[in-house]
CSV table of C-alpha atoms in Angstrom, one decimal:
chain,number,residue,atom,x,y,z
A,25,MET,CA,35.8,72.1,-56.7
A,26,LYS,CA,37.1,74.2,-54.1
A,27,LYS,CA,36.9,77.5,-55.7
A,28,LEU,CA,33.0,76.7,-56.9
A,29,ARG,CA,32.0,75.9,-52.8
A,30,ILE,CA,33.1,79.3,-52.5
A,31,SER,CA,31.6,81.4,-54.9
A,32,ILE,CA,28.4,79.6,-54.7
A,33,LEU,CA,28.7,80.3,-50.3
A,34,ILE,CA,29.7,84.9,-51.5
A,35,VAL,CA,26.7,84.1,-53.9
A,36,ILE,CA,25.0,82.9,-51.2
A,37,LEU,CA,25.5,85.6,-48.4
A,38,SER,CA,25.6,88.3,-51.5
A,39,LEU,CA,21.5,87.6,-52.3
A,40,ALA,CA,20.7,87.1,-48.4
A,41,PHE,CA,22.0,90.8,-47.7
A,42,LEU,CA,20.1,91.9,-50.5
A,43,ALA,CA,17.5,90.2,-48.7
A,44,THR,CA,17.6,91.8,-45.7
A,45,GLY,CA,18.4,95.1,-47.2
A,46,CYS,CA,21.0,97.5,-45.9
A,47,SER,CA,20.1,97.2,-42.2
A,48,GLY,CA,22.0,94.4,-41.1
A,49,GLY,CA,20.3,92.4,-38.3
A,50,SER,CA,21.9,89.0,-37.3
A,51,GLY,CA,21.0,87.2,-40.7
A,52,SER,CA,23.7,85.9,-42.6
A,53,ALA,CA,27.0,87.5,-43.1
A,54,THR,CA,26.9,90.3,-46.5
A,55,SER,CA,29.0,92.2,-48.1
A,56,THR,CA,30.2,96.6,-46.6
A,57,SER,CA,27.0,97.9,-46.0
A,58,THR,CA,26.0,101.9,-45.3
A,59,THR,CA,23.2,103.7,-43.9
A,60,THR,CA,22.9,107.0,-42.6
A,61,LYS,CA,20.9,107.6,-39.8
A,62,ASN,CA,19.6,111.6,-38.3
A,63,GLY,CA,22.6,112.4,-40.3
A,64,LYS,CA,25.2,110.1,-39.6
A,65,THR,CA,26.5,107.0,-41.6
A,66,ILE,CA,26.4,104.1,-40.0
A,67,TYR,CA,28.9,101.2,-40.6
A,68,LYS,CA,27.9,97.2,-40.8
A,69,TRP,CA,31.1,95.8,-40.9
A,70,LYS,CA,30.9,91.1,-40.5
A,71,LEU,CA,33.9,89.3,-38.0
A,72,VAL,CA,33.9,85.7,-38.4
A,73,HIS,CA,35.9,83.6,-35.9
A,74,GLU,CA,37.0,79.7,-35.6
A,75,GLU,CA,35.0,78.6,-32.2
A,76,TYR,CA,31.9,78.8,-30.8
A,77,GLU,CA,30.0,81.1,-28.9
A,78,GLY,CA,32.1,81.9,-25.5
A,79,ASP,CA,35.4,80.8,-26.5
A,80,MET,CA,38.2,82.8,-26.7
A,81,GLN,CA,38.0,84.5,-30.5
A,82,ASP,CA,34.3,85.4,-29.3
A,83,VAL,CA,35.0,87.3,-26.0
A,84,TYR,CA,38.1,88.4,-27.9
A,85,CYS,CA,35.8,89.4,-30.7
A,86,LYS,CA,33.2,91.4,-29.0
A,87,GLU,CA,35.4,93.7,-27.2
A,88,PHE,CA,36.6,94.2,-30.0
A,89,ALA,CA,33.4,95.1,-31.0
A,90,ASP,CA,32.1,97.1,-28.7
A,91,LEU,CA,36.1,98.9,-29.0
A,92,LEU,CA,34.7,99.9,-32.1
A,93,TYR,CA,31.2,101.1,-31.7
A,94,LYS,CA,32.6,103.5,-28.4
A,95,LYS,CA,35.9,105.2,-30.8
A,96,SER,CA,33.1,105.9,-33.5
A,97,ASN,CA,29.9,107.1,-31.1
A,98,GLY,CA,28.0,104.3,-32.7
A,99,GLN,CA,29.0,104.2,-35.9
A,100,ILE,CA,30.7,101.0,-36.6
A,101,GLN,CA,28.7,97.9,-35.4
A,102,LEU,CA,30.4,95.0,-36.0
A,103,GLU,CA,28.8,91.4,-36.4
A,104,ILE,CA,29.7,88.5,-35.8
A,105,TYR,CA,29.7,84.9,-36.9
A,106,SER,CA,31.5,81.9,-35.3
A,107,VAL,CA,32.7,78.6,-36.8
A,108,GLY,CA,29.7,76.6,-38.5
A,109,GLN,CA,27.9,79.7,-39.3
A,110,ILE,CA,29.3,80.3,-43.3
A,111,GLY,CA,31.7,77.9,-43.4
A,112,ASP,CA,34.5,76.1,-41.5
A,113,ALA,CA,38.0,78.2,-41.1
A,114,LEU,CA,39.5,77.8,-44.3
A,115,GLN,CA,36.1,78.7,-45.8
A,116,GLN,CA,36.0,81.8,-43.2
A,117,CYS,CA,39.6,82.9,-44.8
A,118,GLU,CA,38.9,82.5,-48.5
A,119,LEU,CA,35.6,84.3,-47.8
A,120,LEU,CA,38.4,87.4,-46.2
A,121,GLN,CA,40.4,86.9,-49.1
A,122,ASN,CA,37.9,87.3,-51.1
A,123,GLY,CA,35.8,90.4,-49.3
A,124,ALA,CA,32.1,89.0,-48.4
A,125,VAL,CA,33.5,89.6,-45.0
A,126,GLU,CA,35.8,92.4,-43.4
A,127,PHE,CA,37.3,90.9,-40.5
A,128,ALA,CA,38.7,87.3,-40.3
A,129,ILE,CA,40.3,86.1,-36.9
A,130,VAL,CA,42.5,83.3,-39.2
A,131,SER,CA,44.9,80.8,-37.0
A,132,PRO,CA,48.2,79.2,-38.8
A,133,GLY,CA,46.9,75.7,-38.3
A,134,ASN,CA,43.9,76.1,-40.1
A,135,THR,CA,45.6,78.0,-43.2
A,136,GLY,CA,48.9,77.0,-43.9
A,137,THR,CA,47.8,75.8,-47.1
A,138,VAL,CA,47.2,79.0,-47.7
A,139,VAL,CA,50.6,81.4,-46.7
A,140,PRO,CA,52.8,78.1,-45.6
A,141,GLU,CA,55.0,80.1,-44.2
A,142,ASN,CA,53.2,81.0,-40.9
A,143,GLN,CA,53.4,77.3,-40.4
A,144,LEU,CA,56.6,78.4,-37.8
A,145,PHE,CA,53.7,79.3,-35.3
A,146,SER,CA,53.4,75.4,-35.1
A,147,LEU,CA,56.9,74.3,-34.5
A,148,HIS,CA,57.2,73.0,-30.5
A,149,PHE,CA,59.4,74.6,-27.7
A,150,LEU,CA,60.1,77.8,-30.4
A,151,PHE,CA,58.4,80.8,-27.7
A,152,PRO,CA,59.5,82.0,-24.4
A,153,GLU,CA,57.5,80.4,-21.5
A,154,ASP,CA,57.7,83.2,-20.1
A,155,MET,CA,53.8,85.2,-21.5
A,156,ASN,CA,55.0,88.5,-21.1
A,157,LYS,CA,58.2,87.6,-23.5
A,158,THR,CA,56.0,86.3,-26.2
A,159,GLN,CA,54.0,89.1,-25.7
A,160,GLU,CA,57.2,90.9,-27.1
A,161,VAL,CA,58.1,89.2,-29.6
A,162,LEU,CA,54.7,88.8,-30.6
A,163,LYS,CA,54.1,92.6,-30.9
A,164,ASN,CA,57.2,94.2,-31.9
A,165,SER,CA,59.2,91.3,-34.1
A,166,VAL,CA,60.2,92.3,-36.8
A,167,ALA,CA,60.3,88.5,-38.8
A,168,LEU,CA,56.2,88.3,-37.8
A,169,ASN,CA,55.2,92.0,-38.8
A,170,LYS,CA,56.9,92.6,-41.2
A,171,MET,CA,58.2,89.8,-43.0
A,172,LEU,CA,55.5,87.1,-42.3
A,173,ARG,CA,53.3,89.8,-42.5
A,174,ASP,CA,54.0,90.5,-46.5
A,175,LYS,CA,53.6,86.4,-46.7
A,176,TYR,CA,49.5,87.0,-46.1
A,177,LEU,CA,49.2,90.3,-48.0
A,178,GLU,CA,50.7,88.5,-51.1
A,179,LYS,CA,47.3,86.3,-50.2
A,180,ASN,CA,45.5,89.2,-49.7
A,181,ILE,CA,45.3,89.1,-46.4
A,182,LEU,CA,45.9,92.1,-43.9
A,183,PRO,CA,47.5,90.8,-40.0
A,184,LEU,CA,46.8,93.3,-37.7
A,185,SER,CA,47.9,91.7,-34.4
A,186,PHE,CA,49.5,87.8,-33.4
A,187,TRP,CA,48.0,87.2,-30.0
A,188,THR,CA,48.0,84.5,-28.5
A,189,GLU,CA,44.9,81.3,-26.9
A,190,GLY,CA,47.8,80.0,-24.3
A,191,ALA,CA,49.8,77.1,-25.3
A,192,MET,CA,48.8,74.0,-26.4
A,193,GLU,CA,48.0,71.2,-24.2
A,194,TRP,CA,47.2,67.3,-25.2
A,195,THR,CA,44.1,65.6,-23.8
A,196,SER,CA,44.2,61.7,-24.4
A,197,ASN,CA,43.7,57.7,-23.2
A,198,VAL,CA,47.3,56.8,-22.8
A,199,GLU,CA,49.5,58.7,-20.4
A,200,LEU,CA,51.8,61.3,-22.7
A,201,ARG,CA,55.1,61.4,-20.5
A,202,THR,CA,57.1,60.8,-23.1
A,203,PRO,CA,57.8,60.8,-26.7
A,204,ASP,CA,57.3,56.5,-27.2
A,205,ALA,CA,53.9,57.1,-25.5
A,206,PHE,CA,52.7,58.9,-28.9
A,207,LYS,CA,53.9,55.8,-30.4
A,208,GLY,CA,51.1,55.2,-33.3
A,209,LEU,CA,48.1,56.9,-31.1
A,210,LYS,CA,45.7,58.5,-33.7
A,211,PHE,CA,46.3,62.3,-32.8
A,212,ARG,CA,43.6,64.6,-33.8
A,213,THR,CA,45.5,67.8,-35.5
A,214,MET,CA,44.7,70.7,-37.9
A,215,GLN,CA,45.4,70.8,-41.6
A,216,SER,CA,48.4,72.6,-40.7
A,217,PRO,CA,51.6,70.2,-42.2
A,218,MET,CA,53.3,71.6,-40.0
A,219,ILE,CA,51.7,70.0,-37.5
A,220,ILE,CA,51.6,67.0,-38.7
A,221,ALA,CA,55.4,66.9,-38.9
A,222,ALA,CA,55.5,67.8,-35.3
A,223,TYR,CA,53.6,64.8,-34.0
A,224,LYS,CA,54.7,62.1,-36.5
A,225,ALA,CA,58.4,63.5,-35.2
A,226,TYR,CA,57.5,61.8,-31.4
A,227,GLY,CA,55.9,59.1,-33.5
A,228,ALA,CA,52.3,59.8,-33.7
A,229,ASN,CA,49.8,58.8,-36.1
A,230,PRO,CA,48.3,62.5,-36.5
A,231,THR,CA,44.7,62.6,-37.9
A,232,PRO,CA,43.7,66.4,-39.1
A,233,MET,CA,40.2,66.6,-38.8
A,234,SER,CA,37.7,69.8,-38.1
A,235,TYR,CA,37.2,71.6,-35.4
A,236,THR,CA,33.3,70.4,-35.2
A,237,GLU,CA,33.8,67.1,-35.6
A,238,VAL,CA,36.7,66.1,-33.1
A,239,TYR,CA,34.2,65.5,-30.0
A,240,SER,CA,32.2,63.4,-31.8
A,241,GLY,CA,35.7,61.4,-33.4
A,242,LEU,CA,37.2,61.0,-29.8
A,243,GLN,CA,33.6,59.0,-28.5
A,244,LEU,CA,33.6,56.5,-31.8
A,245,ASN,CA,37.8,56.3,-31.3
A,246,MET,CA,38.3,57.6,-34.5
A,247,ILE,CA,41.0,59.2,-32.6
A,248,GLU,CA,42.7,58.9,-29.2
A,249,GLY,CA,44.0,62.2,-28.5
A,250,GLU,CA,44.1,65.9,-29.6
A,251,GLU,CA,45.7,69.4,-29.2
A,252,ASN,CA,43.9,72.9,-27.8
A,253,PRO,CA,44.3,75.6,-24.9
A,254,ILE,CA,42.9,74.6,-21.6
A,255,SER,CA,40.0,77.0,-22.2
A,256,ALA,CA,38.4,75.3,-25.6
A,257,ILE,CA,39.0,71.6,-24.3
A,258,ASN,CA,36.4,73.2,-21.1
A,259,THR,CA,34.3,74.6,-23.7
A,260,SER,CA,33.9,71.7,-26.0
A,261,LYS,CA,34.0,68.7,-23.1
A,262,PHE,CA,36.1,67.2,-24.7
A,263,TYR,CA,37.2,66.3,-21.2
A,264,GLU,CA,33.7,63.7,-21.4
A,265,VAL,CA,35.3,61.5,-23.2
A,266,GLN,CA,39.5,61.7,-22.6
A,267,LYS,CA,40.7,60.0,-19.7
A,268,TYR,CA,44.1,62.3,-19.4
A,269,LEU,CA,44.5,66.4,-19.7
A,270,THR,CA,48.5,66.6,-20.3
A,271,GLU,CA,49.8,70.2,-19.1
A,272,ALA,CA,52.6,70.0,-22.4
A,273,ASN,CA,53.1,73.9,-23.0
A,274,SER,CA,54.3,72.3,-26.0
A,275,ASN,CA,53.4,75.0,-28.2
A,276,LEU,CA,51.7,78.6,-28.1
A,277,TYR,CA,47.9,78.7,-30.0
A,278,ILE,CA,48.6,82.0,-31.9
A,279,THR,CA,45.6,83.2,-34.3
A,280,ALA,CA,45.9,87.0,-36.1
A,281,THR,CA,42.8,89.5,-36.3
A,282,CYS,CA,42.8,89.7,-40.1
A,283,VAL,CA,41.1,92.1,-42.2
A,284,ASN,CA,40.9,92.7,-45.7
A,285,PRO,CA,43.3,95.0,-47.4
A,286,ASP,CA,41.3,96.3,-50.5
A,287,PHE,CA,38.8,97.3,-47.5
A,288,TYR,CA,41.5,98.9,-45.2
A,289,ASN,CA,43.0,100.4,-47.9
A,290,SER,CA,39.7,102.3,-48.9
A,291,LEU,CA,38.9,103.2,-45.7
A,292,PRO,CA,39.2,107.4,-44.6
A,293,ASN,CA,41.5,108.1,-42.1
A,294,ASN,CA,39.4,108.4,-39.2
A,295,LEU,CA,38.3,105.1,-39.6
A,296,LYS,CA,41.6,103.5,-40.2
A,297,LYS,CA,42.5,105.2,-36.9
A,298,ILE,CA,39.7,104.0,-34.4
A,299,ILE,CA,40.5,99.9,-36.0
A,300,ASP,CA,44.6,100.5,-35.8
A,301,GLU,CA,44.0,102.5,-32.0
A,302,SER,CA,41.0,99.4,-30.8
A,303,ILE,CA,43.8,96.7,-32.4
A,304,GLU,CA,46.7,98.1,-30.1
A,305,GLU,CA,44.2,98.1,-26.8
A,306,MET,CA,43.6,94.8,-27.5
A,307,ILE,CA,47.1,93.2,-27.6
A,308,PRO,CA,47.5,93.4,-24.0
A,309,ARG,CA,43.4,92.6,-23.0
A,310,SER,CA,44.6,89.5,-25.5
A,311,PHE,CA,46.7,88.4,-22.6
A,312,GLU,CA,44.5,88.7,-19.8
A,313,ILE,CA,41.7,86.6,-21.8
A,314,GLN,CA,43.9,84.0,-22.1
A,315,GLU,CA,45.0,83.7,-18.9
A,316,GLU,CA,41.6,84.3,-18.0
A,317,GLN,CA,40.4,82.1,-19.1
A,318,ASN,CA,42.8,79.4,-18.9
A,319,ASP,CA,42.9,79.1,-15.8
A,320,ALA,CA,38.5,79.3,-15.1
A,321,ALA,CA,38.5,75.9,-17.4
A,322,LEU,CA,41.3,74.1,-15.2
A,323,LYS,CA,39.7,74.2,-12.3
A,324,GLU,CA,36.0,73.7,-14.2
A,325,ILE,CA,37.4,70.6,-15.5
A,326,GLU,CA,38.6,69.2,-12.4
A,327,LYS,CA,35.5,70.1,-10.7
A,328,LYS,CA,33.3,68.8,-13.7
A,329,SER,CA,35.2,65.9,-14.4
A,330,ASP,CA,37.8,62.9,-13.3
A,331,ILE,CA,40.4,63.6,-15.4
A,332,ILE,CA,43.8,62.8,-14.7
A,333,VAL,CA,45.7,66.4,-15.0
A,334,GLU,CA,48.8,65.8,-15.6
A,335,THR,CA,52.3,68.5,-15.6
A,336,LEU,CA,55.3,67.6,-18.1
A,337,THR,CA,58.8,68.2,-15.9
A,338,PRO,CA,61.5,69.8,-17.0
A,339,GLU,CA,63.0,67.2,-18.0
A,340,GLU,CA,60.2,65.4,-20.3
A,341,ARG,CA,60.1,68.0,-21.6
A,342,GLU,CA,63.3,68.3,-23.1
A,343,ALA,CA,62.6,64.8,-24.3
A,344,PHE,CA,60.0,65.8,-26.4
A,345,LYS,CA,62.0,69.1,-27.3
A,346,LYS,CA,64.9,67.0,-28.9
A,347,LYS,CA,62.5,65.2,-30.9
A,348,ALA,CA,60.9,68.6,-31.6
A,349,LEU,CA,63.9,70.0,-33.1
A,350,THR,CA,63.6,67.9,-36.8
A,351,ALA,CA,60.5,69.5,-37.7
A,352,TYR,CA,62.5,72.9,-37.8
A,353,GLN,CA,64.2,71.3,-41.1
A,354,THR,CA,61.0,70.4,-42.6
A,355,TYR,CA,60.1,73.7,-42.2
A,356,LYS,CA,62.4,75.4,-43.7
A,357,ASN,CA,62.2,72.3,-46.8
A,358,LEU,CA,58.5,73.0,-47.0
A,359,VAL,CA,59.1,76.7,-47.2
A,360,GLY,CA,62.1,77.7,-49.2
A,361,LYS,CA,64.1,80.6,-48.7
A,362,ASP,CA,62.3,82.9,-47.5
A,363,GLY,CA,60.0,81.4,-44.8
A,364,ALA,CA,63.5,79.5,-43.6
A,365,GLU,CA,64.5,83.6,-43.2
A,366,ILE,CA,62.1,84.4,-40.8
A,367,LEU,CA,62.3,81.4,-39.1
A,368,ASP,CA,65.8,82.3,-38.8
A,369,LYS,CA,65.4,86.3,-37.7
A,370,LEU,CA,62.2,84.9,-35.3
A,371,MET,CA,64.6,82.6,-33.6
A,372,GLU,CA,66.9,85.6,-33.8
A,373,GLU,CA,65.2,87.5,-32.0
A,374,ILE,CA,63.7,85.5,-29.2
A,375,ASN,CA,66.8,84.6,-28.1
A,376,THR,CA,67.6,88.1,-27.7
A,377,ILE,CA,64.2,88.2,-26.0
A,378,GLU,CA,65.5,85.7,-23.4
A,379,ALA,CA,68.6,86.5,-22.4
A,380,GLU,CA,66.8,90.1,-21.4
């Protein structure tokens, strides 16, 4: 049934392409199109992301599009579609796999059923607290950029880079300073087996729910809490329907800029070079974006609302960490030998960087 829905969506997108011709425009996403203007080939590609306009992924995508445009002297024109415009996050991923769009921001929390091994990103207290060291891990890790990348390729997804939107923080209607406070709490998660396992380890009642439904879910008390980077908590106004914001820094929201491999491999070397150079420049910029957005978002939240902002102490974090470690074995059981080897290699690399 899911494949039927995606097939129908691809047909709709193709019909939209025929209706708008090769001019691109701002209509529905279409298959790759090119036009010739004054003897110059214009490439019109599509990029879908999982957040709303103005959110961190949207800012990243617009800057990435600008780089492609400038480096190609206007030949590459990247059309950006936010979540909900042509499906939810999982449907967008499937559109990338099927070649209906060329690029997508693919977050493990939304695609754990597609690439189970990527659920290691959902493990709590795995990455360094030092964001500079985390940047080094994401950029240079063999576990991520070779071993895990190969697992994506098996599903017809090519990660160009992994980057973070910052630490995940908790909002709730009760204080969340101990694992016991989570017992029975209806806590919204993404559709990730490992995120669910992480919060079950604290005794919560994890409730998978689409991002577009979270605000109303909190408002109607269908859920009692959720996790997101500060910037998303701000732009989606979750602070309006929650009493507490806990700076837990339990894990990082890791996402990936991905491309359809068949499309990428079909490109001439000069276009591949432009894409690769733009991705490389966006790696440090992505860390700057998350810092700018999250710092500004926290100030806005404190200014606009009466939500109580709390930060876990080192002792409180340690209590959560002890509980969270049980999910590491759950991950290995879920993904099997290959996934376990990826996690072991990543932990080895993180320990080496932490010791520097």
